[in-house]
Amino acid sequence: MAAKTTLFRALHHRDRPLVLPNAWDYASAALLAAEGFPAVGTTSLGVAAAAGLPDGTGVTRAKTLLLATRLTQLTVPVTVDIEGGFSDDPAAVAEFAWQLAELGIAGVNLEDGRSDAALADPGHQAELIRAIKGRAPELFVNARVDTHWLGLDHDSTLTRVARYEKSGADGIFVPGLAEPEQIRTVVGATGLPVNVLYLSTGPSVAELAALGVRRVSTGSLLYRAALAATLDTARGVRDGTAIAGGIPTYQEVQAQTPS
């Protein structure tokens, strides 16, 4: 387990960004690992929606822990999206993070956006980060700054980045950044590896690499694409139209489940 944690940290310091696909269940994660992705993350939207629950409201703690338990069977490092920590109590957030670390999870994603479409107080968010690092120092804490994602208080972005870095974060994640100059500014403001969310309308992975980005996440994109493929395939069956190829066989999916 320690080897996975060490590897995951090292993946942020290669000559190219870590492209981190985000899974929502064991099968999606196992197929991504089998495809050769060196690490896998989870998507809180996918985990929540698959369980019939809303994302970002702190109600998927048990589902997240259950999935994390299963994903530790993979051969690659796994990082888990824990939304805002599922609690405002630093001790409770740190305890949950420690549980994940004890399972063998390599990292967590901790966001400062809140369910009421507001931003957390950066001082309190920094306290959550310090609590996690104090309880599970080996865990890679990716501190997510939601100023651009929520379209709120853009001017506080760099202040939050600096505060979270000082509090012990291992990486900085600013989803919603699309303009090269904005990305370059964030990268230049921190010594930590910067993570951005892949946007189909934004820079390519190669362009992000040139801007200094060290990690590119897919977020909920794969889950939403899977839903779209489900609908397209169902319509094809119903309407007698062409069905896209490349669908894994029953045997291929079955082969990914632990024996």
Tab-separated table of C-alpha atoms in Angstrom:
chain	number	residue	atom	x	y	z
A	1	MET	CA	0.000	0.000	0.000
A	2	ALA	CA	2.869	2.366	0.821
A	3	ALA	CA	4.299	1.672	-2.632
A	4	LYS	CA	1.056	2.847	-4.257
A	5	THR	CA	1.128	6.071	-2.248
A	6	THR	CA	4.741	6.720	-3.223
A	7	LEU	CA	3.992	5.966	-6.862
A	8	PHE	CA	0.968	8.250	-6.882
A	9	ARG	CA	3.029	11.149	-5.565
A	10	ALA	CA	5.736	10.478	-8.149
A	11	LEU	CA	3.182	10.516	-10.981
A	12	HIS	CA	2.793	14.270	-10.399
A	13	HIS	CA	6.464	14.913	-11.172
A	14	ARG	CA	7.037	13.242	-14.537
A	15	ASP	CA	7.812	14.864	-17.877
A	16	ARG	CA	4.116	14.813	-18.783
A	17	PRO	CA	0.933	15.460	-16.777
A	18	LEU	CA	-0.869	12.651	-14.993
A	19	VAL	CA	-4.100	12.100	-16.932
A	20	LEU	CA	-6.417	10.941	-14.175
A	21	PRO	CA	-9.665	9.295	-15.316
A	22	ASN	CA	-12.473	9.386	-12.770
A	23	ALA	CA	-14.502	6.220	-12.176
A	24	TRP	CA	-17.836	5.754	-10.407
A	25	ASP	CA	-17.823	2.020	-9.603
A	26	TYR	CA	-15.485	-0.953	-9.509
A	27	ALA	CA	-16.049	-2.005	-13.121
A	28	SER	CA	-15.304	1.423	-14.586
A	29	ALA	CA	-12.184	1.757	-12.428
A	30	ALA	CA	-10.941	-1.746	-13.267
A	31	LEU	CA	-11.362	-1.195	-17.008
A	32	LEU	CA	-9.482	2.110	-16.802
A	33	ALA	CA	-6.646	0.448	-14.909
A	34	ALA	CA	-6.581	-2.397	-17.447
A	35	GLU	CA	-6.375	0.189	-20.232
A	36	GLY	CA	-3.056	1.324	-18.797
A	37	PHE	CA	-3.921	4.449	-16.853
A	38	PRO	CA	-1.353	4.570	-14.014
A	39	ALA	CA	-3.832	5.842	-11.423
A	40	VAL	CA	-7.594	6.211	-11.077
A	41	GLY	CA	-9.746	8.750	-9.248
A	42	THR	CA	-13.414	8.742	-8.322
A	43	THR	CA	-16.071	11.225	-9.373
A	44	SER	CA	-18.418	12.385	-6.635
A	45	LEU	CA	-21.195	13.070	-9.164
A	46	GLY	CA	-20.976	9.535	-10.539
A	47	VAL	CA	-20.917	7.950	-7.079
A	48	ALA	CA	-23.862	10.060	-5.917
A	49	ALA	CA	-26.013	9.822	-9.040
A	50	ALA	CA	-25.493	6.049	-9.331
A	51	ALA	CA	-26.900	5.771	-5.800
A	52	GLY	CA	-29.821	8.116	-6.498
A	53	LEU	CA	-28.339	10.849	-4.297
A	54	PRO	CA	-27.408	14.493	-4.977
A	55	ASP	CA	-23.768	15.421	-5.420
A	56	GLY	CA	-21.936	17.898	-3.222
A	57	THR	CA	-24.332	17.716	-0.296
A	58	GLY	CA	-22.279	15.516	2.011
A	59	VAL	CA	-24.673	12.542	1.929
A	60	THR	CA	-22.474	9.979	0.189
A	61	ARG	CA	-19.928	9.289	2.917
A	62	ALA	CA	-20.927	5.633	3.305
A	63	LYS	CA	-21.120	5.066	-0.464
A	64	THR	CA	-17.714	6.678	-0.923
A	65	LEU	CA	-16.134	4.524	1.774
A	66	LEU	CA	-17.674	1.348	0.348
A	67	LEU	CA	-16.398	2.106	-3.144
A	68	ALA	CA	-12.945	2.999	-1.800
A	69	THR	CA	-12.806	-0.352	-0.014
A	70	ARG	CA	-13.451	-2.155	-3.292
A	71	LEU	CA	-11.057	-0.027	-5.335
A	72	THR	CA	-8.085	-0.875	-3.147
A	73	GLN	CA	-8.118	-4.268	-4.894
A	74	LEU	CA	-6.823	-2.566	-8.041
A	75	THR	CA	-3.132	-2.728	-8.856
A	76	VAL	CA	-2.916	1.046	-9.463
A	77	PRO	CA	-3.084	3.915	-6.934
A	78	VAL	CA	-6.529	5.357	-6.250
A	79	THR	CA	-7.509	8.839	-5.135
A	80	VAL	CA	-10.981	9.505	-3.747
A	81	ASP	CA	-13.199	12.560	-4.103
A	82	ILE	CA	-14.514	13.331	-0.613
A	83	GLU	CA	-16.407	16.504	-1.573
A	84	GLY	CA	-15.953	18.939	1.335
A	85	GLY	CA	-14.997	16.162	3.748
A	86	PHE	CA	-18.532	15.079	4.719
A	87	SER	CA	-18.321	17.197	7.882
A	88	ASP	CA	-17.382	20.660	9.103
A	89	ASP	CA	-15.550	19.149	12.061
A	90	PRO	CA	-11.805	18.906	11.333
A	91	ALA	CA	-11.432	15.858	13.569
A	92	ALA	CA	-14.240	14.020	11.755
A	93	VAL	CA	-12.822	14.879	8.328
A	94	ALA	CA	-9.375	13.760	9.424
A	95	GLU	CA	-10.761	10.496	10.800
A	96	PHE	CA	-12.477	9.716	7.495
A	97	ALA	CA	-9.301	10.505	5.579
A	98	TRP	CA	-7.348	8.236	7.929
A	99	GLN	CA	-9.822	5.408	7.284
A	100	LEU	CA	-9.181	5.782	3.561
A	101	ALA	CA	-5.419	5.820	4.071
A	102	GLU	CA	-5.638	2.693	6.231
A	103	LEU	CA	-7.508	0.937	3.420
A	104	GLY	CA	-4.672	1.786	1.041
A	105	ILE	CA	-6.126	4.811	-0.751
A	106	ALA	CA	-3.324	7.049	-2.036
A	107	GLY	CA	-5.037	10.440	-2.080
A	108	VAL	CA	-8.135	12.526	-1.544
A	109	ASN	CA	-9.694	15.469	-3.292
A	110	LEU	CA	-11.007	18.065	-0.818
A	111	GLU	CA	-13.080	20.936	-2.235
A	112	ASP	CA	-13.830	24.333	-0.739
A	113	GLY	CA	-17.148	24.666	-2.565
A	114	ARG	CA	-20.218	23.989	-0.441
A	115	SER	CA	-23.671	22.564	-1.166
A	116	ASP	CA	-25.328	25.975	-1.006
A	117	ALA	CA	-23.227	27.138	-3.980
A	118	ALA	CA	-20.985	29.091	-1.648
A	119	LEU	CA	-17.297	28.980	-0.834
A	120	ALA	CA	-15.964	27.763	2.485
A	121	ASP	CA	-14.093	30.177	4.686
A	122	PRO	CA	-10.471	29.658	3.582
A	123	GLY	CA	-9.269	29.674	7.184
A	124	HIS	CA	-11.593	26.823	8.094
A	125	GLN	CA	-10.707	24.946	4.901
A	126	ALA	CA	-7.034	25.285	5.799
A	127	GLU	CA	-7.856	23.823	9.188
A	128	LEU	CA	-9.419	20.779	7.520
A	129	ILE	CA	-6.287	20.273	5.435
A	130	ARG	CA	-4.024	20.531	8.484
A	131	ALA	CA	-6.201	18.037	10.344
A	132	ILE	CA	-5.995	15.493	7.514
A	133	LYS	CA	-2.237	15.845	7.172
A	134	GLY	CA	-1.835	15.531	10.927
A	135	ARG	CA	-3.856	12.308	11.033
A	136	ALA	CA	-2.766	10.760	7.717
A	137	PRO	CA	0.468	12.485	6.680
A	138	GLU	CA	1.192	10.087	3.828
A	139	LEU	CA	-2.139	10.783	2.082
A	140	PHE	CA	-1.900	13.023	-0.995
A	141	VAL	CA	-4.303	15.900	-0.320
A	142	ASN	CA	-5.410	17.633	-3.508
A	143	ALA	CA	-6.851	20.952	-2.324
A	144	ARG	CA	-9.604	22.065	-4.659
A	145	VAL	CA	-10.267	25.780	-5.097
A	146	ASP	CA	-13.807	26.277	-6.439
A	147	THR	CA	-13.728	29.994	-7.204
A	148	HIS	CA	-13.843	29.448	-10.968
A	149	TRP	CA	-16.031	26.348	-10.816
A	150	LEU	CA	-18.732	28.230	-8.907
A	151	GLY	CA	-18.018	31.594	-10.530
A	152	LEU	CA	-17.477	33.229	-7.136
A	153	ASP	CA	-14.795	35.539	-5.771
A	154	HIS	CA	-12.211	34.933	-8.484
A	155	ASP	CA	-9.935	37.461	-6.795
A	156	SER	CA	-9.460	35.114	-3.833
A	157	THR	CA	-8.119	32.241	-5.954
A	158	LEU	CA	-4.424	32.856	-5.416
A	159	THR	CA	-4.927	33.694	-1.744
A	160	ARG	CA	-6.692	30.370	-1.243
A	161	VAL	CA	-3.987	28.537	-3.179
A	162	ALA	CA	-1.286	30.035	-0.960
A	163	ARG	CA	-3.204	29.324	2.233
A	164	TYR	CA	-3.881	25.700	1.361
A	165	GLU	CA	-0.275	25.158	0.325
A	166	LYS	CA	0.917	26.591	3.639
A	167	SER	CA	-1.501	24.273	5.461
A	168	GLY	CA	0.159	21.158	4.041
A	169	ALA	CA	-1.736	20.381	0.835
A	170	ASP	CA	0.161	18.209	-1.639
A	171	GLY	CA	-1.527	19.496	-4.785
A	172	ILE	CA	-3.804	22.306	-5.959
A	173	PHE	CA	-6.897	21.744	-8.096
A	174	VAL	CA	-8.694	24.673	-9.735
A	175	PRO	CA	-11.518	23.281	-11.888
A	176	GLY	CA	-13.130	25.634	-14.373
A	177	LEU	CA	-9.892	27.205	-15.578
A	178	ALA	CA	-9.855	27.344	-19.365
A	179	GLU	CA	-7.857	30.397	-20.383
A	180	PRO	CA	-4.122	29.735	-20.780
A	181	GLU	CA	-3.143	32.935	-18.982
A	182	GLN	CA	-5.293	32.037	-15.963
A	183	ILE	CA	-3.753	28.576	-15.828
A	184	ARG	CA	-0.234	29.971	-16.157
A	185	THR	CA	-0.911	32.407	-13.313
A	186	VAL	CA	-2.064	29.660	-10.930
A	187	VAL	CA	0.876	27.426	-11.852
A	188	GLY	CA	3.268	30.300	-11.206
A	189	ALA	CA	1.716	31.066	-7.825
A	190	THR	CA	2.506	27.736	-6.155
A	191	GLY	CA	5.280	25.216	-5.814
A	192	LEU	CA	2.720	22.395	-5.686
A	193	PRO	CA	1.615	20.353	-8.710
A	194	VAL	CA	-1.430	21.997	-10.269
A	195	ASN	CA	-4.448	19.964	-11.359
A	196	VAL	CA	-7.027	21.215	-13.860
A	197	LEU	CA	-10.270	19.722	-15.103
A	198	TYR	CA	-10.222	18.646	-18.735
A	199	LEU	CA	-12.668	20.689	-20.796
A	200	SER	CA	-13.510	19.735	-24.371
A	201	THR	CA	-13.488	23.443	-25.233
A	202	GLY	CA	-10.251	24.129	-23.392
A	203	PRO	CA	-6.563	23.381	-23.983
A	204	SER	CA	-5.412	19.891	-24.933
A	205	VAL	CA	-3.331	17.799	-22.562
A	206	ALA	CA	-0.216	18.748	-24.547
A	207	GLU	CA	-1.092	22.439	-24.256
A	208	LEU	CA	-1.757	22.063	-20.528
A	209	ALA	CA	1.629	20.397	-20.136
A	210	ALA	CA	3.280	23.386	-21.811
A	211	LEU	CA	1.510	25.645	-19.291
A	212	GLY	CA	3.027	23.687	-16.407
A	213	VAL	CA	-0.025	21.654	-15.383
A	214	ARG	CA	0.922	18.395	-13.670
A	215	ARG	CA	-2.438	16.611	-13.425
A	216	VAL	CA	-5.499	16.579	-15.692
A	217	SER	CA	-8.732	15.116	-14.322
A	218	THR	CA	-11.783	14.051	-16.283
A	219	GLY	CA	-14.202	14.722	-13.410
A	220	SER	CA	-17.715	13.553	-14.221
A	221	LEU	CA	-17.073	13.503	-17.983
A	222	LEU	CA	-16.678	9.723	-18.287
A	223	TYR	CA	-19.784	9.034	-16.214
A	224	ARG	CA	-21.853	11.450	-18.294
A	225	ALA	CA	-20.435	9.967	-21.490
A	226	ALA	CA	-21.428	6.503	-20.254
A	227	LEU	CA	-24.988	7.735	-19.696
A	228	ALA	CA	-25.046	9.169	-23.213
A	229	ALA	CA	-23.770	5.870	-24.650
A	230	THR	CA	-26.439	3.997	-22.676
A	231	LEU	CA	-29.185	6.119	-24.196
A	232	ASP	CA	-27.722	5.891	-27.704
A	233	THR	CA	-27.495	2.101	-27.474
A	234	ALA	CA	-31.019	1.732	-26.075
A	235	ARG	CA	-32.383	3.935	-28.867
A	236	GLY	CA	-30.466	1.848	-31.412
A	237	VAL	CA	-32.095	-1.349	-30.137
A	238	ARG	CA	-35.540	0.237	-30.102
A	239	ASP	CA	-35.294	2.038	-33.420
A	240	GLY	CA	-33.190	-0.439	-35.379
A	241	THR	CA	-30.391	2.062	-35.955
A	242	ALA	CA	-26.643	1.464	-35.809
A	243	ILE	CA	-25.063	0.763	-32.441
A	244	ALA	CA	-21.545	2.016	-31.809
A	245	GLY	CA	-18.804	-0.585	-31.755
A	246	GLY	CA	-16.142	-1.113	-29.140
A	247	ILE	CA	-18.533	-2.296	-26.437
A	248	PRO	CA	-16.785	-4.619	-23.949
A	249	THR	CA	-18.062	-8.177	-24.073
A	250	TYR	CA	-19.687	-9.905	-21.123
A	251	GLN	CA	-16.535	-11.974	-20.690
A	252	GLU	CA	-14.278	-8.902	-20.738
A	253	VAL	CA	-16.252	-7.217	-17.989
A	254	GLN	CA	-16.499	-10.415	-15.967
A	255	ALA	CA	-12.733	-10.824	-16.219
A	256	GLN	CA	-12.185	-7.567	-14.336
A	257	THR	CA	-14.009	-8.663	-11.200
A	258	PRO	CA	-11.875	-10.060	-8.371
A	259	SER	CA	-11.900	-13.838	-8.149
